[in-house]
CSV table of C-alpha atoms in Angstrom, one decimal:
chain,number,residue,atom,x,y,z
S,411,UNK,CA,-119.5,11.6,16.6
S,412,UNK,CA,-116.3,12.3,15.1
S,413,UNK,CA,-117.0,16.0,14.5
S,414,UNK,CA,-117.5,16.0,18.4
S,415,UNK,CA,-114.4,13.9,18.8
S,416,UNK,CA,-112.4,16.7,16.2
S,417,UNK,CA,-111.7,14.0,14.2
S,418,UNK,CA,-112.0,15.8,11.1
S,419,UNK,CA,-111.2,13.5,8.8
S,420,UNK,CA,-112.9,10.6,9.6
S,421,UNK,CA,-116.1,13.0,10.1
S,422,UNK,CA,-115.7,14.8,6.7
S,423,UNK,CA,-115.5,11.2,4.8
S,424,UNK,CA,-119.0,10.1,6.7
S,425,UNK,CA,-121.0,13.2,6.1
S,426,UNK,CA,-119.4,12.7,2.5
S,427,UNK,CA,-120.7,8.8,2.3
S,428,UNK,CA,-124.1,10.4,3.5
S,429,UNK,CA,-124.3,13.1,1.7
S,430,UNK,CA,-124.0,10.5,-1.6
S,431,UNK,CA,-126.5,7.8,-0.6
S,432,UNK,CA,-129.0,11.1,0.1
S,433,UNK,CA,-128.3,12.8,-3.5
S,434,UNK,CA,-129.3,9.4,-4.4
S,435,UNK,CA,-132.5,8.9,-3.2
S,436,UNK,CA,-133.8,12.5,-3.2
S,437,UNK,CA,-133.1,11.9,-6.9
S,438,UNK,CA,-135.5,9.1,-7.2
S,439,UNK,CA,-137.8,10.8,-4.4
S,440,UNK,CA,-137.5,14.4,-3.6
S,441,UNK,CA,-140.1,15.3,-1.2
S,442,UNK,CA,-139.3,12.5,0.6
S,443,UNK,CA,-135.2,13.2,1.2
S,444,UNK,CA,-134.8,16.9,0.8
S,445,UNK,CA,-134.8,17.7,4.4
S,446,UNK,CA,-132.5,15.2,4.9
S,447,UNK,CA,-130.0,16.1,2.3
S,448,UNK,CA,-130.8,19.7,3.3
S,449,UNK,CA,-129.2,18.7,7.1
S,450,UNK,CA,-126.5,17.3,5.5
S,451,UNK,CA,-125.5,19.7,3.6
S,452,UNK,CA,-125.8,22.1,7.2
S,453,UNK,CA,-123.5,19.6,8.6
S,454,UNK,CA,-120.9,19.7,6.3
S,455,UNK,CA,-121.2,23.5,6.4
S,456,UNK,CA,-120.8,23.2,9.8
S,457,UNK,CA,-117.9,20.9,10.0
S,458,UNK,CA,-115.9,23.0,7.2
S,459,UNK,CA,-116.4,26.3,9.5
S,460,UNK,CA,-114.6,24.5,12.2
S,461,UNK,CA,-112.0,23.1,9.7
S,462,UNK,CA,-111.7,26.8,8.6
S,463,UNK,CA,-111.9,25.5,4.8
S,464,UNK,CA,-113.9,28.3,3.8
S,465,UNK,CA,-114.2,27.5,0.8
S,466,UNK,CA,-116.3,24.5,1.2
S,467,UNK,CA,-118.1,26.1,3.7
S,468,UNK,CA,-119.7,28.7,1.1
S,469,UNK,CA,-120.3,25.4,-1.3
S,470,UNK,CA,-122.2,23.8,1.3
S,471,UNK,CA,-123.8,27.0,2.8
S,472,UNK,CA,-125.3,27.8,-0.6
S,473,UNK,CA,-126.3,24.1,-1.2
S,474,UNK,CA,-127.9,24.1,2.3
S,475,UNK,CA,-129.9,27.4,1.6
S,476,UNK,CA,-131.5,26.1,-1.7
S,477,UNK,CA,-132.7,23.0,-0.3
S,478,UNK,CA,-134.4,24.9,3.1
S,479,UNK,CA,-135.6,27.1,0.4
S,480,UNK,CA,-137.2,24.7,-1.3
S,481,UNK,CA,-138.7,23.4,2.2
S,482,UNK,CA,-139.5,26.6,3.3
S,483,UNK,CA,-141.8,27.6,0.0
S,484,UNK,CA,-143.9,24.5,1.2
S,485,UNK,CA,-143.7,24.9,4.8
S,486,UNK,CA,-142.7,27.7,6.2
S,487,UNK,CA,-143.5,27.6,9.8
S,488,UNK,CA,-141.2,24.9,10.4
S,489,UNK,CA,-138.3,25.9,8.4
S,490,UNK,CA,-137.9,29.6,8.5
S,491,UNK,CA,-135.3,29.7,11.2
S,492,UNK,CA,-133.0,27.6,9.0
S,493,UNK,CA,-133.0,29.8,5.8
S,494,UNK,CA,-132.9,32.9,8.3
S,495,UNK,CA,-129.6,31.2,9.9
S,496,UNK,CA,-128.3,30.7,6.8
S,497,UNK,CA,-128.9,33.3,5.0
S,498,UNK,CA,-127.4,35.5,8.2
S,499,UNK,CA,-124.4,33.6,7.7
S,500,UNK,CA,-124.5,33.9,4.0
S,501,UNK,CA,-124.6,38.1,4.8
S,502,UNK,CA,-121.5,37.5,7.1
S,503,UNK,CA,-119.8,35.8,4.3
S,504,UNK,CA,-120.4,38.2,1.9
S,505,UNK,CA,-119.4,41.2,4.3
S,506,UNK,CA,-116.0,39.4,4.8
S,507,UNK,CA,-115.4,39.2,1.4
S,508,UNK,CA,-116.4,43.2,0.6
S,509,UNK,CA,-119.6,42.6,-0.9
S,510,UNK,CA,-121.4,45.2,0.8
S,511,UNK,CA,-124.5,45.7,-1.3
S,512,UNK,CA,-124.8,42.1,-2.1
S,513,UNK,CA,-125.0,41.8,1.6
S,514,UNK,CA,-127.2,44.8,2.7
S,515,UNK,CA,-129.5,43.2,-0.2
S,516,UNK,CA,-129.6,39.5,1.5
S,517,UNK,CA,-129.6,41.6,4.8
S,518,UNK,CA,-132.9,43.6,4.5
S,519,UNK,CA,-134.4,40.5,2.8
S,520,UNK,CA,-133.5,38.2,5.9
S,521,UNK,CA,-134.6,41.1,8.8
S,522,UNK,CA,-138.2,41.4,6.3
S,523,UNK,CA,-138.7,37.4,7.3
S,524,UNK,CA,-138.8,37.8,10.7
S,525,UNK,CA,-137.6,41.6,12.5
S,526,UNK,CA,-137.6,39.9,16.0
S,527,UNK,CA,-134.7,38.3,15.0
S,528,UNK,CA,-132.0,40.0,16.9
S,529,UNK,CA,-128.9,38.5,15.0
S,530,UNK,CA,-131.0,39.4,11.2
S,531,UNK,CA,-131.3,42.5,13.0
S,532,UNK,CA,-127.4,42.9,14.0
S,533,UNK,CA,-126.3,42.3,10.8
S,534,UNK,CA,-128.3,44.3,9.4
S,535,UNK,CA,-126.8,46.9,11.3
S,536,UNK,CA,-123.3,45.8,10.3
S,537,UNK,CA,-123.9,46.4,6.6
S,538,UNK,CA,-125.4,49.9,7.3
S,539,UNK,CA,-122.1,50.3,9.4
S,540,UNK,CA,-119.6,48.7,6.4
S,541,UNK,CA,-122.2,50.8,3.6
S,542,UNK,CA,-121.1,54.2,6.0
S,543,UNK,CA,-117.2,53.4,5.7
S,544,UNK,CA,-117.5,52.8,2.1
S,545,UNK,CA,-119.3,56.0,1.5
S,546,UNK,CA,-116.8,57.6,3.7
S,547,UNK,CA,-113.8,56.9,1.6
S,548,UNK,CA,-115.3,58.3,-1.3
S,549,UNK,CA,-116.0,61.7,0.5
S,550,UNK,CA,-119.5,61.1,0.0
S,551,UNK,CA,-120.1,61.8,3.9
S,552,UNK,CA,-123.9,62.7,3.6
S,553,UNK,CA,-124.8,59.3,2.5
S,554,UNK,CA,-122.1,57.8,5.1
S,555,UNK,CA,-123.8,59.7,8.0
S,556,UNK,CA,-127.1,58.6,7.0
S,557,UNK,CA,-126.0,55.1,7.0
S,558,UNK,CA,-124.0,55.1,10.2
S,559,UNK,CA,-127.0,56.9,11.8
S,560,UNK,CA,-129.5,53.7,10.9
S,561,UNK,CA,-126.9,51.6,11.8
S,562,UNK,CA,-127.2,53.1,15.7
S,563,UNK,CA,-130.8,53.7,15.6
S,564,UNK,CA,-131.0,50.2,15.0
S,565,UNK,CA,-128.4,48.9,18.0
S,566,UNK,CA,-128.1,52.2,20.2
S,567,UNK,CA,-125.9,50.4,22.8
S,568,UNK,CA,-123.4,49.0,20.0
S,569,UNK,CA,-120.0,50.6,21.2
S,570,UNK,CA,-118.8,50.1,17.7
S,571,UNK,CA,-120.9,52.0,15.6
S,572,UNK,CA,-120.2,55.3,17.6
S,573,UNK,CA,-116.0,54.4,17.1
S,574,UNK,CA,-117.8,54.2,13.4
S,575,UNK,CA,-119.0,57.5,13.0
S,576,UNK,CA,-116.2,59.0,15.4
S,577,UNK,CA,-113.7,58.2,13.0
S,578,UNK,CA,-115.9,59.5,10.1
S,579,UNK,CA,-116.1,62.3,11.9
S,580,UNK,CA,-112.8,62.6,12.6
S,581,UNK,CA,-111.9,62.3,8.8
S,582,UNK,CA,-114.0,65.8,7.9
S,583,UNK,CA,-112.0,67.3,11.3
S,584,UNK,CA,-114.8,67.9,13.3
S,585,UNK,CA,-112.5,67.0,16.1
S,586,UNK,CA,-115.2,68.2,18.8
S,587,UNK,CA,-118.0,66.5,17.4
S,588,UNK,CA,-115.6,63.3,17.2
S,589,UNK,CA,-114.9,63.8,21.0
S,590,UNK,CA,-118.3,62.9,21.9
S,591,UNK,CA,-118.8,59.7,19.8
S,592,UNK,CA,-115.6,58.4,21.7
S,593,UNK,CA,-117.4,59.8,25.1
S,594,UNK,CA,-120.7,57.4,24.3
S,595,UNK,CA,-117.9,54.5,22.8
S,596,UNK,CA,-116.0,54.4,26.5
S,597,UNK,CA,-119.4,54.8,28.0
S,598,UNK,CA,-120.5,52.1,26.3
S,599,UNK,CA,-117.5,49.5,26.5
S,600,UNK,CA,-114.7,50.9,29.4
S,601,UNK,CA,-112.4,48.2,28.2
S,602,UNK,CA,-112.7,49.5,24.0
S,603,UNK,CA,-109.0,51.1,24.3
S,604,UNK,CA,-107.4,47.6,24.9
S,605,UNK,CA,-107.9,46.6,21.2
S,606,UNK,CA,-106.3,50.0,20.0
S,607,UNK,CA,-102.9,50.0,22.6
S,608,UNK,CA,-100.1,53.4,22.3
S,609,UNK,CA,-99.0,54.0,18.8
S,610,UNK,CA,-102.2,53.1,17.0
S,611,UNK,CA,-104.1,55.7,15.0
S,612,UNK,CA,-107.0,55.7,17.1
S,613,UNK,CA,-104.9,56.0,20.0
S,614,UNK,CA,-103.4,58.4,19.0
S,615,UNK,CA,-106.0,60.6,17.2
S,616,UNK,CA,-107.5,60.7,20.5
S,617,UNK,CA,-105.1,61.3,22.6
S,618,UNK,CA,-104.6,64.7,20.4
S,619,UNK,CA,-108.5,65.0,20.9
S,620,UNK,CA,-107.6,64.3,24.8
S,621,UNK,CA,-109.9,61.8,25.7
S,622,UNK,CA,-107.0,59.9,27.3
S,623,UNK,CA,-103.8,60.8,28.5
């Protein structure tokens, strides 16, 4: 209730009085409060994200994940979705902090559980497209194209990832080639410019190329 109110405070200090009677009795019984200590944990998580402590967030997702773990190994068809939304969110994490690998690891792993999942699926994609950028910067531009290239088989309609491999593109100077990445891009999302106004490097990259005026 006072998460919903944005009462932060008061919310934080009753998942916290919660969260300590349930470590308590899932000490004494396990089975019997995991799922429970597992949701509060997933609350927390959830009330630190809007708090944007970030911090805590990680602690809790990670405490979160073990415990649906745990519940998952013993029954999966009712907790899979949990551990695949967490562990999606743990891939997020770890792509915000530059842990590509680590992520594309935990990424794979996640899409294996279940590849209907469209959001396991997206970021998925996302570490293929981060992987791409990283091997870009180090020249290594065979590897980059490969993994730019899986990235779009994976979500051809993802505006993005053609501004991805545009801009890798750009960076060996095949200009032409370039051209027709940003073609598919505008294609694909009219409005794309309006994050990159006059005076930016894309802009300006393509108005040398030019795709606008």
């Amino acid at each position: 209730l006072y998460r919903a109110l944005h009462d932060y405070s008061n919310s934080e200090k009753y998942y916290k009085l919660a969260l300590e009677n349930y470590e308590l009795l899932f000490k004494q019984t396990p089975n019997a409060y995991r799922t429970e200590l597992a949701r509060t944990y997933w609350n927390l998580m959830l009330l630190f994200g809007e708090m944007n402590d970030l911090e805590q967030y990680d602690l809790s997702l990670e405490s979160a994940l073990k415990l649906y773990k745990e519940l998952y190994l013993s029954q999966s068809s009712v907790y899979i979705n949990y551990v695949i939304k967490l562990q999606n969110r743990k891939v997020w994490r770890l792509l915000v902090n530059g842990k590509i690998d680590e992520a594309m690891v935990l990424a794979q792993e996640t899409y294996a559980l279940d590849e209907s999942n469209e959001t396991s699926k997206a970021y998925l994609a996302k570490c293929y497209n981060s992987k791409a950028y990283e091997y870009a910067e180090t020249s290594d531009y065979v590897n980059a194209y490969k993994s730019i290239d899986k990235a779009i088989s994976m979500l051809p309609n993802e505006a993005n990832f053609y501004d991805s491999k545009g801009k890798i593109l750009l960076m060996q100077g095949k200009n032409t080639e370039a051209l027709e990445m940003w073609k598919k891009v505008m294609e694909l999302k009219p409005n794309f410019l309006n994050d990159y106004p006059d005076g930016t490097n894309l802009s300006n990259g393509l108005k040398k190329l030019g795709l606008i005026e």
